[in-house]
Tab-separated table of C-alpha atoms and ligand atoms in Angstrom:
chain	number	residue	atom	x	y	z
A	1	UNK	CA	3.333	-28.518	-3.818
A	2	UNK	CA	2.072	-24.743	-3.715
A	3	UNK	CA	-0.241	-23.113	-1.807
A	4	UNK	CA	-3.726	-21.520	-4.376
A	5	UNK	CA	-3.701	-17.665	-4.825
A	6	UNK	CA	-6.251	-15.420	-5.181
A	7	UNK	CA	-6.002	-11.700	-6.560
A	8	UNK	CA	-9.063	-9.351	-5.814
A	9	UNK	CA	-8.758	-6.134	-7.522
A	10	UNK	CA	-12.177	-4.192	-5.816
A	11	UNK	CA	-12.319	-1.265	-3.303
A	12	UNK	CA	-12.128	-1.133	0.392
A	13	UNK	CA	-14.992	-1.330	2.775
A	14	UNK	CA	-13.882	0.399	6.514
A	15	UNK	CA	-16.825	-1.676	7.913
A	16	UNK	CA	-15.069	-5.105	6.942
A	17	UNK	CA	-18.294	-6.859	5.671
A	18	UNK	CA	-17.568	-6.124	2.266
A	19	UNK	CA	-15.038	-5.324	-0.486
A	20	UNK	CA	-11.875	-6.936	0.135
A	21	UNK	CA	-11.886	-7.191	3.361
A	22	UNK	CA	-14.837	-9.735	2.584
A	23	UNK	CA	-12.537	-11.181	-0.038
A	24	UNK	CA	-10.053	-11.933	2.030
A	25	UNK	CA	-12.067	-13.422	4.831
A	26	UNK	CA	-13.472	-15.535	2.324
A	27	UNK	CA	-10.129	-16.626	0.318
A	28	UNK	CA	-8.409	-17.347	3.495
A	29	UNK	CA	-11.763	-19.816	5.285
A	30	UNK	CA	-11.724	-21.234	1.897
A	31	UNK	CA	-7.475	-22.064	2.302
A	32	UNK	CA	-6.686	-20.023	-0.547
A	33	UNK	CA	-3.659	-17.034	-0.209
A	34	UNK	CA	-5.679	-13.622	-0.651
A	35	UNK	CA	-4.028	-10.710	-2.565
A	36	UNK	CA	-4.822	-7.152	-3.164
A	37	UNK	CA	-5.335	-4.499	-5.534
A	38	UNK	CA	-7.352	-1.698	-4.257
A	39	UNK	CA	-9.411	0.652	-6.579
A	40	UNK	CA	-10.824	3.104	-4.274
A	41	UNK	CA	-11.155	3.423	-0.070
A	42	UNK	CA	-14.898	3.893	1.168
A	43	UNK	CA	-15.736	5.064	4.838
A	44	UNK	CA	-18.525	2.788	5.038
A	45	UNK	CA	-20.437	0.512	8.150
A	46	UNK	CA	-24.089	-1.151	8.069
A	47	UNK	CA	-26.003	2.032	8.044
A	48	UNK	CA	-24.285	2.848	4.504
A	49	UNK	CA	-21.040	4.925	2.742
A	50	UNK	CA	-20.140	7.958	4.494
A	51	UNK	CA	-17.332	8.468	1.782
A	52	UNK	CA	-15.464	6.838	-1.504
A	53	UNK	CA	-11.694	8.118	-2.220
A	54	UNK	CA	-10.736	6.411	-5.549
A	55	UNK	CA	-6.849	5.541	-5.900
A	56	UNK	CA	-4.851	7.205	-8.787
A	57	UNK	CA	-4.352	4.875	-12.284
A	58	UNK	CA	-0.923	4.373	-11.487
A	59	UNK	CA	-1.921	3.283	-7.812
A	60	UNK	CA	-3.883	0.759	-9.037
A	61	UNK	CA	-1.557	-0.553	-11.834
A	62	UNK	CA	1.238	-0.613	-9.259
A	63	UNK	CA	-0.472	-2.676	-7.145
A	64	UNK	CA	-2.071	-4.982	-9.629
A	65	UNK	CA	2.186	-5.606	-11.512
A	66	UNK	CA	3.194	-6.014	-8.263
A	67	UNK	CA	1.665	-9.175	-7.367
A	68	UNK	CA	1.826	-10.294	-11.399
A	69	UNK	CA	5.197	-10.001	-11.526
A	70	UNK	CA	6.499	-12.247	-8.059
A	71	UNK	CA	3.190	-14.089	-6.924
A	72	UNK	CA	0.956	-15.508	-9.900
A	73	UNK	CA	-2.347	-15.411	-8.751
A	74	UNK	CA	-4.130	-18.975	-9.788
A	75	UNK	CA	-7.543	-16.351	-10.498
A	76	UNK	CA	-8.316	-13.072	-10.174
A	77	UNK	CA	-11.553	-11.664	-9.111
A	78	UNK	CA	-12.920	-8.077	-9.833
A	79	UNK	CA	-15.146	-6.462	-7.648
A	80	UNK	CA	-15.986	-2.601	-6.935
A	81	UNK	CA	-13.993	-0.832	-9.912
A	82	UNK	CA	-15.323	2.896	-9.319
A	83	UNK	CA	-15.139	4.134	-12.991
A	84	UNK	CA	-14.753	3.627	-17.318
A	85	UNK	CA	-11.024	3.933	-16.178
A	86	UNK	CA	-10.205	2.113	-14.070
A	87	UNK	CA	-12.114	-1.324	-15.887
A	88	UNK	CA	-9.950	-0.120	-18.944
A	89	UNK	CA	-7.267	-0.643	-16.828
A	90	UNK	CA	-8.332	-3.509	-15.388
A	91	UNK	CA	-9.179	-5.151	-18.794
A	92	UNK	CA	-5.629	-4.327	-20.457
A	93	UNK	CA	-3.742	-5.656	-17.270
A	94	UNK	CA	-5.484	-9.443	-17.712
A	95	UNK	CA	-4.606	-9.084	-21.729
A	96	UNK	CA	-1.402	-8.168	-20.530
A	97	UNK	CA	-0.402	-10.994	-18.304
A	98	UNK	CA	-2.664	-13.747	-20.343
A	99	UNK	CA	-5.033	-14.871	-16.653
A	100	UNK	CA	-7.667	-16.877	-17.652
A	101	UNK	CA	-9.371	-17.225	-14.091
A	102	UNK	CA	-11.330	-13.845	-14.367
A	103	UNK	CA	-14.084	-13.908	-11.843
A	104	UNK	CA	-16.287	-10.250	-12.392
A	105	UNK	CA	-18.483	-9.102	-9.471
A	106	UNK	CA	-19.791	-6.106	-11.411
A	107	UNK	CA	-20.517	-3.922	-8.065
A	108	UNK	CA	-22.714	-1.046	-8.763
A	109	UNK	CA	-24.231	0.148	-5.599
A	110	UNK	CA	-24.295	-0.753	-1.959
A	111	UNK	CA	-27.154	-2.446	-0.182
A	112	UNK	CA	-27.741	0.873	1.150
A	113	UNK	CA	-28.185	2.613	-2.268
A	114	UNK	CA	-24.923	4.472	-2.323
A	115	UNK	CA	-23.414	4.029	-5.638
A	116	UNK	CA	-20.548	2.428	-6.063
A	117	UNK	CA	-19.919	2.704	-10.050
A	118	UNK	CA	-20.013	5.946	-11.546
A	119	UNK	CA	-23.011	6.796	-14.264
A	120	UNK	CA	-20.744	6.218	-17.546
A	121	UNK	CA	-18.896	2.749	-16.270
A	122	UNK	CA	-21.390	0.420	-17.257
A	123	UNK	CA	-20.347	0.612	-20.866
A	124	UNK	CA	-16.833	0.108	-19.887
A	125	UNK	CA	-17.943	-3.106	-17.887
A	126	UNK	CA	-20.078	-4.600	-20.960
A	127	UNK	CA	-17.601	-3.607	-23.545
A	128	UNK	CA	-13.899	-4.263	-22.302
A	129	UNK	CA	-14.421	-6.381	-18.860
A	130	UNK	CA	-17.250	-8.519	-19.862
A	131	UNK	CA	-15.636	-10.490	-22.644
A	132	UNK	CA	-13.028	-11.351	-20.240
A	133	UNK	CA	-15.015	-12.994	-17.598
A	134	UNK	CA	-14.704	-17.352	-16.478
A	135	UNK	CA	-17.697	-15.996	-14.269
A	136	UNK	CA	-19.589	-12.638	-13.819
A	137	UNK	CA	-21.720	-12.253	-11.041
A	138	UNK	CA	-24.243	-9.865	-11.413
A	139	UNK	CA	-27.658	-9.468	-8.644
A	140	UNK	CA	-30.915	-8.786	-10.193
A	141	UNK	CA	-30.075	-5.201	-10.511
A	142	UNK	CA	-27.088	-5.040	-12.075
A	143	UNK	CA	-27.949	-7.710	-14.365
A	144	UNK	CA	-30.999	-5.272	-15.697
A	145	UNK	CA	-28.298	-2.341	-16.305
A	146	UNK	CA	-25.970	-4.681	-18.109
A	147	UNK	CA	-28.679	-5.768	-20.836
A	148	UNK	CA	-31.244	-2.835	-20.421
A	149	UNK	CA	-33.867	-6.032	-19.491
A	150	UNK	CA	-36.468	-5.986	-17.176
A	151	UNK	CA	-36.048	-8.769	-14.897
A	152	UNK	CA	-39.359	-9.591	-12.782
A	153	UNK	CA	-39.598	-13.913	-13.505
A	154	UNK	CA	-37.110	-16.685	-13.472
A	155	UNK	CA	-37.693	-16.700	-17.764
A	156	UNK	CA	-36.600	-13.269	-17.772
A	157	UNK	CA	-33.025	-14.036	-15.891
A	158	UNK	CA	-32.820	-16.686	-18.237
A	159	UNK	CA	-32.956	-14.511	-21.020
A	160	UNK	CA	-30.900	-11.954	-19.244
A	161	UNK	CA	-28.467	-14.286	-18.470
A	162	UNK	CA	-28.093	-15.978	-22.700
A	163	UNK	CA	-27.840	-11.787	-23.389
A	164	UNK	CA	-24.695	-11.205	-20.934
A	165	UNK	CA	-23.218	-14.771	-23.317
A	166	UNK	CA	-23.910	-13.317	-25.769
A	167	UNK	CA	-21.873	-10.275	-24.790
A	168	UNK	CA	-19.143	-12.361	-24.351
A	169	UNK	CA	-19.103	-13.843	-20.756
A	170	UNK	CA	-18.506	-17.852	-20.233
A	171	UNK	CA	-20.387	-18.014	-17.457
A	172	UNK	CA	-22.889	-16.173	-16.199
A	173	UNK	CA	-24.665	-16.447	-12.451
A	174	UNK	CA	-27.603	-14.378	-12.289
A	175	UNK	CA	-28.425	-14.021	-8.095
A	176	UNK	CA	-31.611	-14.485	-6.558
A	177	UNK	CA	-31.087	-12.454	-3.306
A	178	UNK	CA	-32.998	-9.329	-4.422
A	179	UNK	CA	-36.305	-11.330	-5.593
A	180	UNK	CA	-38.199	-11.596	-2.206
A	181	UNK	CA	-40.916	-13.187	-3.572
A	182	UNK	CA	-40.924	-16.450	-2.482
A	183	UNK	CA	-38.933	-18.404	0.538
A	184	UNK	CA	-36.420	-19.844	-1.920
A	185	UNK	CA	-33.186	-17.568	-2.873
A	186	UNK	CA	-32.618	-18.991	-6.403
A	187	UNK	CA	-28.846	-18.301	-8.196
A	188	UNK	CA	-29.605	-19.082	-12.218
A	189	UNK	CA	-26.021	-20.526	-13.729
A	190	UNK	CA	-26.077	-20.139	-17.770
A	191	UNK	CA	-22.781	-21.805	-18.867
A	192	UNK	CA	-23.888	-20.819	-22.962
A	193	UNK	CA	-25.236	-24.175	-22.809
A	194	UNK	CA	-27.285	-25.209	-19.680
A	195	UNK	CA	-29.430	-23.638	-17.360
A	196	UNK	CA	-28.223	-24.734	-13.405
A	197	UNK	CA	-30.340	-23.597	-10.410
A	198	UNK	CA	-28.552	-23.544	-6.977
A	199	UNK	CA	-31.455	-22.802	-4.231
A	200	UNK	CA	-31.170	-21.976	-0.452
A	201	UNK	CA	-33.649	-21.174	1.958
A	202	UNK	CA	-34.472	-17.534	2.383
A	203	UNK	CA	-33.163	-15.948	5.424
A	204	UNK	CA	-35.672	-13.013	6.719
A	205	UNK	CA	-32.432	-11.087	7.854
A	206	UNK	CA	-31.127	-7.342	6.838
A	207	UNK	CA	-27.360	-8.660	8.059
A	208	UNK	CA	-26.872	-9.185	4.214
A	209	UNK	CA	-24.141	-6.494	3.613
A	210	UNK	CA	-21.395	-7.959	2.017
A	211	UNK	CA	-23.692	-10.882	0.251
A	212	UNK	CA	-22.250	-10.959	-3.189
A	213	UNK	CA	-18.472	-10.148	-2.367
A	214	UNK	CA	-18.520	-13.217	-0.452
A	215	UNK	CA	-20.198	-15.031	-3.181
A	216	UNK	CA	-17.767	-14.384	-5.397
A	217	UNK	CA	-14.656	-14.645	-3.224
A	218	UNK	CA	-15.499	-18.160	-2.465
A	219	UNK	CA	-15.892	-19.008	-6.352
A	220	UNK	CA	-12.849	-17.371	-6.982
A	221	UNK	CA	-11.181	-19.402	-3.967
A	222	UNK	CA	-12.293	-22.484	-5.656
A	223	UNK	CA	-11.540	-22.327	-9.102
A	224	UNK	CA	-7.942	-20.660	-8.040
A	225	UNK	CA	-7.831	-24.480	-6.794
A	226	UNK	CA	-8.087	-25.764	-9.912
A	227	UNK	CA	-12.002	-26.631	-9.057
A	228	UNK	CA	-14.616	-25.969	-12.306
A	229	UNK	CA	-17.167	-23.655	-12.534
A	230	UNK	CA	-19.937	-25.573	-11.092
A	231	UNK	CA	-18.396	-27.576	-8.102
A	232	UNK	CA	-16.481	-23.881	-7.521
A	233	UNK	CA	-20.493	-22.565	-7.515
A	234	UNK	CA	-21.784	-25.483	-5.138
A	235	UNK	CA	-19.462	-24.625	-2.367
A	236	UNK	CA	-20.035	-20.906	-2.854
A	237	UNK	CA	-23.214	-21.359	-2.105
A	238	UNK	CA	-22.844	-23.425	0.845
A	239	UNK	CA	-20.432	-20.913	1.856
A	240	UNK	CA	-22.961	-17.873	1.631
A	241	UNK	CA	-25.954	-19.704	3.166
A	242	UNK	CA	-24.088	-20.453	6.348
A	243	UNK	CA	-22.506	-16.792	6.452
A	244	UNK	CA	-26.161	-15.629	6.449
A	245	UNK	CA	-27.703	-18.095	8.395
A	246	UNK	CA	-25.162	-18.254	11.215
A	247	UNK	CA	-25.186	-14.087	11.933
A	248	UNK	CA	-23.072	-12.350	13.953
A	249	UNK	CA	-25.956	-9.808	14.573
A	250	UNK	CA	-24.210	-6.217	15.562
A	251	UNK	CA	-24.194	-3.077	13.378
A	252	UNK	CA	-27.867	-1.029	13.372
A	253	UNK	CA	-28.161	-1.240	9.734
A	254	UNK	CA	-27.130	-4.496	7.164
A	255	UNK	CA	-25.263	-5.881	9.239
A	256	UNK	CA	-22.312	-8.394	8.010
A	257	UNK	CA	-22.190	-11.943	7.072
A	258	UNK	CA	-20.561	-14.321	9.148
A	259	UNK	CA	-16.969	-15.928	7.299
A	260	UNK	CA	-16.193	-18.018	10.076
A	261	UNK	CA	-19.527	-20.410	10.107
A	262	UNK	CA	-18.698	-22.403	6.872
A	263	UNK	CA	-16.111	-23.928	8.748
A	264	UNK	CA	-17.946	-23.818	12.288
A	265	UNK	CA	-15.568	-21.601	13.750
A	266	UNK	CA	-17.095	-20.239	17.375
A	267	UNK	CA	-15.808	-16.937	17.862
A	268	UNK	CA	-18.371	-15.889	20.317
A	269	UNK	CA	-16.772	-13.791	23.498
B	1	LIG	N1	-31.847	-13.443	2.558
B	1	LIG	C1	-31.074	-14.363	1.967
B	1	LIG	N2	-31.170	-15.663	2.345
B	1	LIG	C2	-30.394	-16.622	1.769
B	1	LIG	N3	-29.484	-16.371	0.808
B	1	LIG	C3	-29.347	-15.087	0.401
B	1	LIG	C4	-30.121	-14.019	0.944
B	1	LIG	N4	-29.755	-12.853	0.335
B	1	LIG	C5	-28.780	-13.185	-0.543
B	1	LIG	N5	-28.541	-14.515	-0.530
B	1	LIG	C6	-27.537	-15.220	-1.339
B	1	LIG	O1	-26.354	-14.423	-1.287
B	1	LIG	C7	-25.733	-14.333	-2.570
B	1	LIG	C8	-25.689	-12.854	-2.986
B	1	LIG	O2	-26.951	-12.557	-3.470
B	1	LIG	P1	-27.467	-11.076	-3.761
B	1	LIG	O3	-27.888	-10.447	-2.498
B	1	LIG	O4	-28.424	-11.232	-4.882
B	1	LIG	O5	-26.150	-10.332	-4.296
B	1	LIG	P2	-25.628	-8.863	-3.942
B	1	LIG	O6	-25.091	-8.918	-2.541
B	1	LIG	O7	-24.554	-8.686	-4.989
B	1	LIG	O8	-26.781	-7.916	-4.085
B	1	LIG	C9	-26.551	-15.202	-3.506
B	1	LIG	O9	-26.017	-16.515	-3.604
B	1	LIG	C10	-27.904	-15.287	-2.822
B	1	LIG	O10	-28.533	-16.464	-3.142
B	2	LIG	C1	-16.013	-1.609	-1.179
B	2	LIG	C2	-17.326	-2.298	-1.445
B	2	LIG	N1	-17.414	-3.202	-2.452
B	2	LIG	C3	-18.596	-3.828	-2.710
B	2	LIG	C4	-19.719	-3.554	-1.951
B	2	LIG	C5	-21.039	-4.235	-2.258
B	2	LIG	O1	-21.408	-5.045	-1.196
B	2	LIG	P1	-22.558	-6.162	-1.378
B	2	LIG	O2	-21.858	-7.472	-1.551
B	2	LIG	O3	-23.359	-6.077	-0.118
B	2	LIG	O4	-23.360	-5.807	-2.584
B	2	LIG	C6	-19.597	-2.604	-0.896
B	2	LIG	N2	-20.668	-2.290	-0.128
B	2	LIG	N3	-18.391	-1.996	-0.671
């Protein structure tokens, strides 16, 4: 018997709705044993990111052999990675120790507009991280800076999300939270073969800060079990709806989602 592991290699959010503190939130509701590499520290809360401090190369190496070399993580996922650099390293440290179980969250900017990728990175991402992704998660956003696409229908996420195959990702899960269009949030799955939609009602909420961290932690959590892509998908979604639907309602700006109602914790004082 062991116990599933979970490395997130992604920055810190001082407001713990994000980053990995959202990662570990999520890996450990989900029963999965959450490790850490951090990339960079941000003084953030829901009103937005008063500051980002990026680690040193070596910090982030350090961190990342450290838990390679005693505690095997059964999937990694990669979340804010700052700069070209750092997803370099990133990228040669999976080569290195042969994981499989990549899970890319390819964080650009926070929900408050601060960016959280510098300028240059996004070749980095498409060139050396991409190619080495189970599952990249990109919003509607990010997915337009990855293939230079404009995204405005569910046809053009489609074709957004065959380009980011093409570019070497095995699955690709193009998010529905930033279309407001309709009442339905719709995630688009493209495994290079079939088109999956995973719907959820639309919450009319701005406690959304930490929305696709915690979507990805909880695939990550789920296919570090051993679970495939699309039952690992169906309970991240599950997860996610109830962390927005169940809100814990402080902060002035986006506030946080809630980790605890997937599993119907009460944690009200
Ligand atoms: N208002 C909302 N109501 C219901 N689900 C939402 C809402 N906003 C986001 N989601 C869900 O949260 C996840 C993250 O979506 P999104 O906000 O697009 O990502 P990001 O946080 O990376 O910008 C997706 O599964 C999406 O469907
Ligand atoms: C350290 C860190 N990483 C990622 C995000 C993105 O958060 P969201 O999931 O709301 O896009 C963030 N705000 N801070």
């Amino acid at each position: 018997m062991t116990v599933s592991r979970a490395l997130t290699i992604a920055g810190s959010d001082s407001g713990g709705g994000a980053g990995i503190q959202a990662d570990l939130k999520t890996f450990q509701e989900l029963g999965v044993f959450g490790m850490t590499a951090i990339t960079a520290v941000t003084a953030q809360n829901t009103l937005g990111v008063q500051g980002v401090y990026p680690l040193t190369l070596e910090a982030l190496k350090t961190q990342i052999d450290s838990v390679a070399e005693d505690l095997s993580p059964h999937a990694i996922k990669t979340g804010m990675l700052f700069n070209a650099d750092m997803i370099r390293l990133v990228s040669q440290q999976i080569v290195h120790y042969g994981w499989e179980n990549i899970i890319v969250d390819p964080v650009m900017v926070a929900k408050g507009g601060q960016s959280l990728l510098q300028e240059e990175a996004d070749e980095a991402l498409i060139t050396s991280l991409l190619p080495l992704a189970k599952v990249i998660t990109p919003n509607i956003p990010e997915a337009e800076v990855l293939t230079g696409m404009e995204i405005r229908t569910l046809d053009h996420r489609k074709d957004a999300a065959k380009r980011l195959v093409d570019l070497g990702a095995k699955n690709v899960m193009v998010k529905g939270g930033h279309d407001s269009t309709n009442d339905v949030v719709t995630d688009l799955l493209y495994d290079g073969h079939t088109f999956h939609l995973f719907e959820g009602e639309r919450k009319e909420t701005k406690h959304t800060h930490g929305t696709g961290c915690t979507f990805a932690a909880a695939i990550t959590a789920e296919i570090s079990k051993g679970n495939n892509v699309l039952d690992a998908i169906q309970t991240a979604k599950a997860f996610i709806q109830s962390a927005i639907e169940d809100q814990l309602g402080f902060g002035s700006g986006h506030g946080p989602t809630n980790h605890w109602a997937y599993n119907k914790r009460n944690v009200y004082r």
